[in-house]
Coordinates of C-alpha atoms in Angstrom, one line a residue:
X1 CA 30.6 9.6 2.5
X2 CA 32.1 5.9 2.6
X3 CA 31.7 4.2 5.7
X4 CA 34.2 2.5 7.4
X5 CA 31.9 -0.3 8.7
X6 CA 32.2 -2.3 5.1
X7 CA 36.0 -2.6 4.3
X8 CA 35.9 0.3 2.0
X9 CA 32.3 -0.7 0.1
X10 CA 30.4 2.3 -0.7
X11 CA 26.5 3.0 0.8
X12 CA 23.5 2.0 -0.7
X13 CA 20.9 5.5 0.5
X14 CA 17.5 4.6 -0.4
X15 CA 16.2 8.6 -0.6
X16 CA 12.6 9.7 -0.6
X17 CA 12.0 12.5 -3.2
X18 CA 8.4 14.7 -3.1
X19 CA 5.1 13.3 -4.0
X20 CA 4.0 16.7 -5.4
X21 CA 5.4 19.5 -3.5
X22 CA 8.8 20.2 -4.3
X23 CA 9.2 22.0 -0.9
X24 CA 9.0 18.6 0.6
X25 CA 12.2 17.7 -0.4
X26 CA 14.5 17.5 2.2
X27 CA 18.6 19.5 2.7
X28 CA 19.7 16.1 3.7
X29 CA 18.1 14.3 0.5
X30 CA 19.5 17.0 -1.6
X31 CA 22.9 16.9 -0.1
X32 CA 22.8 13.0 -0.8
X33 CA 22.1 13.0 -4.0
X34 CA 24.6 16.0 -5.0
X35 CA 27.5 13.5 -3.2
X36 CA 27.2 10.4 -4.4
X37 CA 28.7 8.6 -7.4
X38 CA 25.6 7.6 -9.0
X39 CA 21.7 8.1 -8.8
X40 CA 19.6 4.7 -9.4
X41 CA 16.3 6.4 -10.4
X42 CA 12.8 4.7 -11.7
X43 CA 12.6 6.6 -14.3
X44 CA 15.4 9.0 -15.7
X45 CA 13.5 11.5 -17.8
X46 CA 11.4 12.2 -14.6
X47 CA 14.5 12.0 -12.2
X48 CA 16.3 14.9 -14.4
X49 CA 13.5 17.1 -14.0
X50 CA 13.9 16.7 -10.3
X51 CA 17.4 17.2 -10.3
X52 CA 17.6 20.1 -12.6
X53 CA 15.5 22.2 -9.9
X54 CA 18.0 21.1 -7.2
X55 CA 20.9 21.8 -9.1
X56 CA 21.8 18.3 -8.8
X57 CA 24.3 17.2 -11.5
X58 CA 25.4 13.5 -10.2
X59 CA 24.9 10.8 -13.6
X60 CA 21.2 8.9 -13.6
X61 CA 20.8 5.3 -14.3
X62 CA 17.6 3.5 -15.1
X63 CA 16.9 1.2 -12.4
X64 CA 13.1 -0.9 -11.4
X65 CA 12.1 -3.8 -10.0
X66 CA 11.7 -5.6 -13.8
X67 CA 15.9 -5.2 -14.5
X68 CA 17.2 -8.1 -14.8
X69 CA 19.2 -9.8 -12.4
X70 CA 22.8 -8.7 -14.0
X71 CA 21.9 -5.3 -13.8
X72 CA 20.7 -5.4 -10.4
X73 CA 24.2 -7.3 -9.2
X74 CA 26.3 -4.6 -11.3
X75 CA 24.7 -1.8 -8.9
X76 CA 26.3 -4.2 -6.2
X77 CA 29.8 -4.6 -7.9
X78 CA 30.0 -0.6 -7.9
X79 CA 29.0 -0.9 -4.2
X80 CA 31.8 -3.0 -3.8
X81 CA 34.2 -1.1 -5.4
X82 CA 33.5 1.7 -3.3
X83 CA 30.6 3.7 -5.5
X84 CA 27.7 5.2 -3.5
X85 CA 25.0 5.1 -5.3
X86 CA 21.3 7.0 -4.2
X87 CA 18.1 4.6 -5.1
X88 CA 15.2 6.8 -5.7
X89 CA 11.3 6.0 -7.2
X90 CA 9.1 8.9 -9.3
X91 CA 7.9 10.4 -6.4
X92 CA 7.5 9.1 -2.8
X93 CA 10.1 6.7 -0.5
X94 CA 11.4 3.8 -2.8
X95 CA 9.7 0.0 -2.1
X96 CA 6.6 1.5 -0.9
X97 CA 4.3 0.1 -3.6
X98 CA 7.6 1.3 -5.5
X99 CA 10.5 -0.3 -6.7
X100 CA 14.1 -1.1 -5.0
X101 CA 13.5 -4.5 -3.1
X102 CA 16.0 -6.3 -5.2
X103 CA 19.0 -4.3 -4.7
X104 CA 18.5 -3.6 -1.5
X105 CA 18.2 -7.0 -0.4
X106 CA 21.4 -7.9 -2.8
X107 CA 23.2 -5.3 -1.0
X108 CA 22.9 -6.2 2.7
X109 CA 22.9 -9.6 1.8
X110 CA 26.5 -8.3 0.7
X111 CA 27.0 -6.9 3.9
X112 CA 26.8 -3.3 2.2
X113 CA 25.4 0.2 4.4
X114 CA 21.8 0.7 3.4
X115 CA 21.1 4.4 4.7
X116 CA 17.5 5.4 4.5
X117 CA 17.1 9.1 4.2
X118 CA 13.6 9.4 4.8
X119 CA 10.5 12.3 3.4
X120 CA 7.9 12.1 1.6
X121 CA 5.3 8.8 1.7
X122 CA 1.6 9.2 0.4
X123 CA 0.9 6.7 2.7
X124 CA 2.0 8.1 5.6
X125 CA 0.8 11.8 4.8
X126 CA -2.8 10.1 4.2
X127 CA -2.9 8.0 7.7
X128 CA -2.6 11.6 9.1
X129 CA -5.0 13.3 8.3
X130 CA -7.4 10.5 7.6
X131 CA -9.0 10.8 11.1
X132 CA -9.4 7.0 11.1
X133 CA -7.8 4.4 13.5
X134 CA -3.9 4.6 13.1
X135 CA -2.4 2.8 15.9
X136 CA -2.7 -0.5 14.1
X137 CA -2.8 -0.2 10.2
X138 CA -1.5 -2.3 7.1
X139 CA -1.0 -1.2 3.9
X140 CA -2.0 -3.5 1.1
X141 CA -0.8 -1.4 -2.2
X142 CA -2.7 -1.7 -5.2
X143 CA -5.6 -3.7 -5.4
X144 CA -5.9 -6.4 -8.6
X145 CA -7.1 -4.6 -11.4
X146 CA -9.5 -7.5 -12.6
X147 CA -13.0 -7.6 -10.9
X148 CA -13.0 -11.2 -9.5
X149 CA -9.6 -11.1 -8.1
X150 CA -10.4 -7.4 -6.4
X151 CA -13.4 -9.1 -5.2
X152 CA -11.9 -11.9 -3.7
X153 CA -8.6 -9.7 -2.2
X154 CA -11.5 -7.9 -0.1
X155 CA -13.0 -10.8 1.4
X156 CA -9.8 -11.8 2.3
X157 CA -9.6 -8.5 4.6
X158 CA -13.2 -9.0 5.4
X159 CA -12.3 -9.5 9.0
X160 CA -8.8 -7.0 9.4
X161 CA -9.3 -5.2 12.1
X162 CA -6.3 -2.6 11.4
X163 CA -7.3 0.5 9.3
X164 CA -6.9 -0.4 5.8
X165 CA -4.6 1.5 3.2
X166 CA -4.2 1.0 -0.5
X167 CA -3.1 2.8 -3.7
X168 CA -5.1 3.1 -7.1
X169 CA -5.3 4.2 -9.7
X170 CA -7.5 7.2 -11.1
X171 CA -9.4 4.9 -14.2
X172 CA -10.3 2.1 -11.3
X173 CA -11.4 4.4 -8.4
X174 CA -15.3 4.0 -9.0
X175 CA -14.8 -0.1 -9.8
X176 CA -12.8 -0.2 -6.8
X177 CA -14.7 1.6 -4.6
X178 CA -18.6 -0.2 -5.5
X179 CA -16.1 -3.4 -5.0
X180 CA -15.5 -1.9 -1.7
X181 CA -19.3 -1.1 -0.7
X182 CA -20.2 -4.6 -1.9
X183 CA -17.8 -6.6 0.2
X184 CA -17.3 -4.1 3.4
X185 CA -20.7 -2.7 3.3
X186 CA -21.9 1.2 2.6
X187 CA -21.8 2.4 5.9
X188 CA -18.1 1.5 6.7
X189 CA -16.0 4.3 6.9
X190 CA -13.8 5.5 4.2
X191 CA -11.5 8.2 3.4
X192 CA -10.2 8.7 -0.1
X193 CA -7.1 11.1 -0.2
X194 CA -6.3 12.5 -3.5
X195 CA -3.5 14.5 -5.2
X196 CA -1.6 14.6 -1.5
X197 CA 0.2 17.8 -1.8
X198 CA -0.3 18.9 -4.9
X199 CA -2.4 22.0 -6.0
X200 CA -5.7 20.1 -6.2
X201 CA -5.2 18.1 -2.7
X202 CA -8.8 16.6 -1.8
X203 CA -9.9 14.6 1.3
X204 CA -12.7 12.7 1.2
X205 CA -14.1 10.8 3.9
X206 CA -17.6 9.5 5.1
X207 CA -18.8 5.9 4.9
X208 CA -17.8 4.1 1.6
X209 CA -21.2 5.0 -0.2
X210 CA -21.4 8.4 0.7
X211 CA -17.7 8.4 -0.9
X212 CA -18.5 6.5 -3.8
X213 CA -21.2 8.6 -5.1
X214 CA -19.3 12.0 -4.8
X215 CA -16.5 10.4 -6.9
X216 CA -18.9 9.3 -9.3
X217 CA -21.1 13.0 -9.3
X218 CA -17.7 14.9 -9.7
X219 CA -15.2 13.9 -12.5
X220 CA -12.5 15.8 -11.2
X221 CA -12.4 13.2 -8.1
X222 CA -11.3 10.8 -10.6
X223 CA -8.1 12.3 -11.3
X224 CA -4.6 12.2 -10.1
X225 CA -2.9 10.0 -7.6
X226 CA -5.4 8.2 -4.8
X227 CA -4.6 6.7 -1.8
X228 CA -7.9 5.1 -0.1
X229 CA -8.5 4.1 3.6
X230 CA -10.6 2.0 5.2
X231 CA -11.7 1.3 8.9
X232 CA -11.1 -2.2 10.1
X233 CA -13.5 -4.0 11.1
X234 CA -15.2 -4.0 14.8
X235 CA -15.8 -7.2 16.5
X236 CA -18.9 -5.7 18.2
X237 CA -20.3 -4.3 14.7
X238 CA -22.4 -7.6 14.7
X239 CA -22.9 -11.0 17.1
X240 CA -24.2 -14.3 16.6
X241 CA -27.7 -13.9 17.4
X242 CA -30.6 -16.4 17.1
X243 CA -31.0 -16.2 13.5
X244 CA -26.8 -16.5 12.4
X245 CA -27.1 -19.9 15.1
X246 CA -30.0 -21.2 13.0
X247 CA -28.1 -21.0 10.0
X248 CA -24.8 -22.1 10.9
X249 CA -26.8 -25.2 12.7
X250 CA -28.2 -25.8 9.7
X251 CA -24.8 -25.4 7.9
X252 CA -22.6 -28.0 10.3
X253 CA -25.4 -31.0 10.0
X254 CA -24.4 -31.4 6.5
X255 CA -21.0 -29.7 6.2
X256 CA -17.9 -29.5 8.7
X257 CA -16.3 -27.4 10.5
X258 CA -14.3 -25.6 8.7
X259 CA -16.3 -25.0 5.1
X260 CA -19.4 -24.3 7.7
X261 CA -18.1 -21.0 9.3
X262 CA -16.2 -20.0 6.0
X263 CA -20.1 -20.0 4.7
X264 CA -21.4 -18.4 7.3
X265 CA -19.1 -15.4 7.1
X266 CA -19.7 -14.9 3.7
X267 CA -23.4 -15.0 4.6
X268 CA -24.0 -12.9 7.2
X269 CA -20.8 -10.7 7.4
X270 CA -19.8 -11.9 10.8
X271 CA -15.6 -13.1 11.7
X272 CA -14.9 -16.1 10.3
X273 CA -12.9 -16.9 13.5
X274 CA -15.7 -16.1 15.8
X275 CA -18.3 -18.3 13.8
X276 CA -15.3 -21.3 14.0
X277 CA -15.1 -21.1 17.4
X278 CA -19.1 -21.3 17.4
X279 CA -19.4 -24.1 15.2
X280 CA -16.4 -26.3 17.1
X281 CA -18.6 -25.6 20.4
X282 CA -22.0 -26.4 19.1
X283 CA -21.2 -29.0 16.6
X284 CA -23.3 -32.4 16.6
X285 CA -22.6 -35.0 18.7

């Protein structure tokens, strides 16, 4: 499995593992993972559970995003000696929303093969069947857990056009989700994806209201891993009619530019851009 390309180093394979469904997991993955010298794994206890099914017998070694630096640079001295070593998270394609960034980067900063052997991404699976907008998405990972700063983190993407994807976690879902009608409004759409491929699998979608209150009307919605999505936002949802030019008018004769339109959005819902561009064009004299 070494590759000639790095003077004898070993390969660093980052190797997606199921979400849910064991059936997910790929020959390729399996035939990685049986090969190589070591498995870097989020959690051990979970990883041998995984790799007693598969028959996989290769040594597990603790390895997240918290190690310190010297254990992240031993992973890379065992590269360099020749070692392959798989990186794999709990469930899902490492670094997304999981951990792995650090040695990865370490290792092609080293010059060292990093082979992705790809599978199984909730994110992904969601987008697909989500029925929302998917040529242009980001995905923002987990919102803040405290109020103000999940408040504030949405009206930051109060004007993102892309469709919208994040992770959270069961005991937020109903916090984050009246956080999400507040700031993006009940009628936009939403989809809420839970349990993706596991026995209880659930789509949700509708606009964010009609998605909050079945969560909240059904306890078992509030359960298991959630991936929600949100349409972006459409420039021709709103304009500036004669009533948002009133009030930014009124704004710019005693504020400027800038803190004007920032205002206005927050007021009436409207880009921040667009009412910038308004204000720069109408400002007083």
């Amino acid at each position: 499995m070494k590759n000639s390309t790095t003077g004898g180093a070993g390969a660093l394979y980052v190797v997606a593992t199921p979400i849910g469904n064991l059936g997910d997991m790929s020959q390729r993955a399996i035939d990685v993972l049986n090969t190589v010298d070591l498995i870097a794994a989020e959690d051990t206890r979970h990883s041998a559970r995984l790799c007693q099914h598969f028959s996989i017998n290769t040594p597990l070694k603790a390895y997240h995003d918290y190690s310190d630096q010297a254990h992240s640079e031993a992973m890379i001295a065992q590269l360099k000696m020749g070692k392959d070593i798989a990186l794999i998270s709990d469930a899902g394609t490492p670094l997304i929303s999981d951990p792995g960034y650090r040695v990865v980067k370490l290792a092609r900063d080293a010059d060292i093969d990093v082979v992705p052997i790809p599978g199984a991404c909730a994110m992904a699976a969601a987008l697909s069947v989500a029925g929302l907008p998917s040529d242009r998405f980001c995905f923002e990972g987990f919102l803040p857990a405290k109020a103000g700063q999940r408040l504030n983190y949405l009206q930051d993407l109060m004007e993102e056009e892309r469709t919208m994807i994040f992770y959270e976690a069961p005991h937020r879902i109903v916090d984050s989700l009246t956080a999400i009608v507040d700031v993006f409004g009940a009628e936009r759409e939403l989809v809420l994806a839970r349990e993706i491929t596991k026995t209880f699998e659930t789509v949700l979608a509708g606009t964010a209201h009609e998605v909050l209150q079945r969560v909240e009307a059904d306890p078992n919605q509030r359960k298991g891993e959630m991936v929600v999505l949100i349409k972006g936002f459409e420039a021709s949802e709103k304009q500036i009619d004669a009533k948002v030019e009133h009030m930014m008018r009124c704004l710019l004769a005693q504020l400027p530019v800038k803190q004007a339109a920032q205002i206005g959005a927050e007021i009436s819902g409207l880009r921040k851009k667009a009412l910038y561009q308004w204000a720069l064009d109408n400002k007083p004299g």
